[in-house]
PDB file of C-alpha atoms in Angstrom:
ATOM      1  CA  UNK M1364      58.908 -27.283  -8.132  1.00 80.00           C
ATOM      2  CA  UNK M1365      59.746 -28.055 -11.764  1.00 93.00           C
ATOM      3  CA  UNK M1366      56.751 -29.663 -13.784  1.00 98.00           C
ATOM      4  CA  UNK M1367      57.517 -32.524 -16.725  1.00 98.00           C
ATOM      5  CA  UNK M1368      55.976 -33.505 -19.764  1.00 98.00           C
ATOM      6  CA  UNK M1369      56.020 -37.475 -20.620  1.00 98.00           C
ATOM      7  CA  UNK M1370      55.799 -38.409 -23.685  1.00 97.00           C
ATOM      8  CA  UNK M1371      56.195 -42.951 -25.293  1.00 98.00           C
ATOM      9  CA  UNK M1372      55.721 -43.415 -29.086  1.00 98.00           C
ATOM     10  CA  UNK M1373      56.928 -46.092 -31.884  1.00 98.00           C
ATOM     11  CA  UNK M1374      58.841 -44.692 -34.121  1.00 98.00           C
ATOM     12  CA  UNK M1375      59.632 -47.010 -37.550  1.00 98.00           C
ATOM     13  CA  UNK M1376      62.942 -48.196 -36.513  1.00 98.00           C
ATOM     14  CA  UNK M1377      64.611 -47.093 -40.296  1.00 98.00           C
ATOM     15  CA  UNK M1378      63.373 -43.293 -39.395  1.00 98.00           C
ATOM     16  CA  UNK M1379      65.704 -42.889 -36.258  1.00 98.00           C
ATOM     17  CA  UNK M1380      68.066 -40.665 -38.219  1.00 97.00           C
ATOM     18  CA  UNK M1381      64.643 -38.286 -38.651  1.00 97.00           C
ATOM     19  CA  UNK M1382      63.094 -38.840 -35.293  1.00 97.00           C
ATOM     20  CA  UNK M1383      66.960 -37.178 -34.182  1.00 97.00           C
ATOM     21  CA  UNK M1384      66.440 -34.358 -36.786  1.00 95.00           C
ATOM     22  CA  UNK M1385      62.661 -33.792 -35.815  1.00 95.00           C
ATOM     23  CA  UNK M1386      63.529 -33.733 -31.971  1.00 96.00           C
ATOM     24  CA  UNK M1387      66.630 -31.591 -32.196  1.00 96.00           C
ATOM     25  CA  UNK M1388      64.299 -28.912 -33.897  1.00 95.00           C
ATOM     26  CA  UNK M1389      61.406 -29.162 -31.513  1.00 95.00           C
ATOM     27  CA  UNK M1390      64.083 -28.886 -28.433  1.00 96.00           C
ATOM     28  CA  UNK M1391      65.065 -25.037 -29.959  1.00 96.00           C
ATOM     29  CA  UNK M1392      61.788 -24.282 -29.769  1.00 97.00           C
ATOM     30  CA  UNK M1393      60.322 -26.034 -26.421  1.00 97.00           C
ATOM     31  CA  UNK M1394      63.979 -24.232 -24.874  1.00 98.00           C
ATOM     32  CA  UNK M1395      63.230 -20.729 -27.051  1.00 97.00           C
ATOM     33  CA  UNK M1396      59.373 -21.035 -24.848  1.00 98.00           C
ATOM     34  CA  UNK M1397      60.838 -22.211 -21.305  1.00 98.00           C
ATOM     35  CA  UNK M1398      61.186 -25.302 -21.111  1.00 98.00           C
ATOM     36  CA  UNK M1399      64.842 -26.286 -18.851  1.00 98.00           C
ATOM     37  CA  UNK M1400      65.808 -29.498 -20.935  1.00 97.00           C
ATOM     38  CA  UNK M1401      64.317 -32.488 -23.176  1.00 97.00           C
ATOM     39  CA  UNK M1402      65.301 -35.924 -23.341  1.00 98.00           C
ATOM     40  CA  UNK M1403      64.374 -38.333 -26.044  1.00 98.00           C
ATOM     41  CA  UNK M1404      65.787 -42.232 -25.273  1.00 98.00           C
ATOM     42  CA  UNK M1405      65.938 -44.357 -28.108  1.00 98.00           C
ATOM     43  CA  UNK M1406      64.686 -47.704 -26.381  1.00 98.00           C
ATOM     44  CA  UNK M1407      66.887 -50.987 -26.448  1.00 96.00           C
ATOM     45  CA  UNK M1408      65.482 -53.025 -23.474  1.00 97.00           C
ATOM     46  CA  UNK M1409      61.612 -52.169 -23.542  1.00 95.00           C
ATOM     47  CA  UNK M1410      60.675 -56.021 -23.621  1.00 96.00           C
ATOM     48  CA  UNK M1411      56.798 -56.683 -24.551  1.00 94.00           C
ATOM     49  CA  UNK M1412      54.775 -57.516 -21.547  1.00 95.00           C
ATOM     50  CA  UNK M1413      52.195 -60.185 -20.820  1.00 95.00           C
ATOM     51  CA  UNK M1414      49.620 -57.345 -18.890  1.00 97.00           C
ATOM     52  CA  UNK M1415      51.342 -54.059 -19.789  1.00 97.00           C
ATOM     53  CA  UNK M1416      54.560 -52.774 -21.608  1.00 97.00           C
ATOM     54  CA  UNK M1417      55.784 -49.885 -23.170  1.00 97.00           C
ATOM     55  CA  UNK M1418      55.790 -51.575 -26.621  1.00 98.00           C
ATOM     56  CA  UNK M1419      52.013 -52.795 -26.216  1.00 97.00           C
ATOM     57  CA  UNK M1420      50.838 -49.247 -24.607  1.00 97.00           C
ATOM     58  CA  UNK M1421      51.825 -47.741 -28.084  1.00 97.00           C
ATOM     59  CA  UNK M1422      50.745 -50.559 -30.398  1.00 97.00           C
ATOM     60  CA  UNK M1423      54.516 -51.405 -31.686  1.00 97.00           C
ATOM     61  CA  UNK M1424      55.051 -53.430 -34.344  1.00 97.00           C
ATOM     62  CA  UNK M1425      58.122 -55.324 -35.776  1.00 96.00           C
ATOM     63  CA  UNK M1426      59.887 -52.945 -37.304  1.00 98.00           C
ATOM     64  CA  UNK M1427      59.658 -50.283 -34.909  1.00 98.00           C
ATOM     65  CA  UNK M1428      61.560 -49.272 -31.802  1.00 98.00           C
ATOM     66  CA  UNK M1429      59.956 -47.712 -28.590  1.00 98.00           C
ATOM     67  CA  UNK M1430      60.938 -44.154 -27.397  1.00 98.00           C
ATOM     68  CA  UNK M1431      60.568 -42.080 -24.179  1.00 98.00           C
ATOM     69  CA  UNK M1432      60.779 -38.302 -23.748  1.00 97.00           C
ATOM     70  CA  UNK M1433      60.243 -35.541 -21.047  1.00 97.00           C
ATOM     71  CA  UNK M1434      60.787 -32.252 -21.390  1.00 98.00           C
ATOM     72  CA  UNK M1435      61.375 -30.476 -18.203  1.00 98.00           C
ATOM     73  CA  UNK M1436      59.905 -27.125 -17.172  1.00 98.00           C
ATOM     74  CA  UNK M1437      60.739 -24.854 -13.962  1.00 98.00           C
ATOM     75  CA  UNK M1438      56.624 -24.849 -13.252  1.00 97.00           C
ATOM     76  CA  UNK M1439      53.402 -25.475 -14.681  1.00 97.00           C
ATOM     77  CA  UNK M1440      52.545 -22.343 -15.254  1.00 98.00           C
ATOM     78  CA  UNK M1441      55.373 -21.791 -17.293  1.00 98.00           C
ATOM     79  CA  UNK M1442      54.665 -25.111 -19.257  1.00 98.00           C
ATOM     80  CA  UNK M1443      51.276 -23.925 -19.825  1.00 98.00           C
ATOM     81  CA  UNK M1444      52.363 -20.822 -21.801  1.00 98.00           C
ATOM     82  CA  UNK M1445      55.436 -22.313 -23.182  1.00 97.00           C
ATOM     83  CA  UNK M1446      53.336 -25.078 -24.732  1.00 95.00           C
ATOM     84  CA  UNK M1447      50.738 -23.286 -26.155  1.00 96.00           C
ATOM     85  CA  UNK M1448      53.527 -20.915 -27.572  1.00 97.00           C
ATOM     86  CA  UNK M1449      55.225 -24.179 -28.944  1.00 95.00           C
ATOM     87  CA  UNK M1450      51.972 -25.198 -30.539  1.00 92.00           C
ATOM     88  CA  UNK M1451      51.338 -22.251 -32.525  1.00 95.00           C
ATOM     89  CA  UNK M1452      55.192 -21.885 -33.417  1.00 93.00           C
ATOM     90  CA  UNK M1453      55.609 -22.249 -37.504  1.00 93.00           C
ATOM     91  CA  UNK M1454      58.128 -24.515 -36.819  1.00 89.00           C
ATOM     92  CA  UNK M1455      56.234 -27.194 -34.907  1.00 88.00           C
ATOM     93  CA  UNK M1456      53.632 -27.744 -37.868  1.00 88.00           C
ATOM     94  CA  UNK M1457      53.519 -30.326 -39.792  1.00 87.00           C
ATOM     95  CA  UNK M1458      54.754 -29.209 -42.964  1.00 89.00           C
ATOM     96  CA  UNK M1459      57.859 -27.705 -41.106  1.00 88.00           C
ATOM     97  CA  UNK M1460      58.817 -30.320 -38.747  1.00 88.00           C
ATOM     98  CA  UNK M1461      56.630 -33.598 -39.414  1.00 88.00           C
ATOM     99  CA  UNK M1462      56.460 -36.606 -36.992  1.00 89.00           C
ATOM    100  CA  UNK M1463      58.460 -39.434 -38.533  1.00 93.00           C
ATOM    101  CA  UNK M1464      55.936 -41.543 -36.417  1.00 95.00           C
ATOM    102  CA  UNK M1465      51.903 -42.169 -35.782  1.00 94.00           C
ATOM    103  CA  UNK M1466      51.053 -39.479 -33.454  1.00 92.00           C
ATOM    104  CA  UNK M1467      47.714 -41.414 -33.145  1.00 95.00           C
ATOM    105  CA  UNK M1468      49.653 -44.115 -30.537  1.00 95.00           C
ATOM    106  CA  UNK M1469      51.459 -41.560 -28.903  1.00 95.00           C
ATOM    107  CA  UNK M1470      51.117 -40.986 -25.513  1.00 97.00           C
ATOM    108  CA  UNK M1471      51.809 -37.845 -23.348  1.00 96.00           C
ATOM    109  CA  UNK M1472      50.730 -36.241 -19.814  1.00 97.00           C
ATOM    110  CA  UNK M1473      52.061 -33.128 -17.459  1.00 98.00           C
ATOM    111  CA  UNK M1474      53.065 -34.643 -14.566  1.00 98.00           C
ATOM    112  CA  UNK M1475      54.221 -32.596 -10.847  1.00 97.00           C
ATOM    113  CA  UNK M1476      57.300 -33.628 -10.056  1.00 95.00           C
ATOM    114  CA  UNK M1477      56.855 -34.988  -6.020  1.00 95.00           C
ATOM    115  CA  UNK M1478      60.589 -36.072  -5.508  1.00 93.00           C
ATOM    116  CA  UNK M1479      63.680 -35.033  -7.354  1.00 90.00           C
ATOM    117  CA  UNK M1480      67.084 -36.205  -6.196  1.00 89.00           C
TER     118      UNK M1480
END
């Protein structure tokens, strides 16, 4: 069974254009290490909740717009070398390919994929 990687962050709403250029990179590499596909959604009905919310888990603020990634592997073993390939790949660092975004209110998790239809 295919394994997934989550990831939510706010991203400064006038840095979209980058966030595109900074993912596009990071999806030759995480496909050059294994992974099957990533998806980055660029959110425009993530309404702020009263108890939880996507825009209150990472911290957004005014100017910035919510978005929601997975990147799809065919196991977790597979994701387990792939990422740790991906995270010592030149290309990933931060003077190569820097976040356009706080990583410090980004969230991310593996996750087993228990249905898929």
């Amino acid at each position: 069974m295919s394994y997934i990687d989550g990831f939510v962050a706010a991203v400064p709403t006038a840095n979209k254009d980058q966030y595109i250029a900074h993912v596009k990179l990071a999806a030759e590499c995480f496909k050059e290490h294994g992974a099957l596909r990533l998806t980055e959604c660029w959110g425009d009905d993530a309404p702020d909740g009263e108890t939880t919310s996507f825009p209150m888990a990472v911290k957004r603020k005014d100017n910035e717009t919510v978005v929601f990634g997975l990147v799809e592997w065919p196991s977790k073993a597979v994701r387990d070398r792939g990422m740790q390939q991906v995270m010592e790949d030149e290309r990933m660092s931060a003077e190569n390919n820097p976040m356009p975004f706080d990583g410090k209110r980004l969230i991310y998790g593996g996750f087993q994929v228990i249905f898929n239809q």
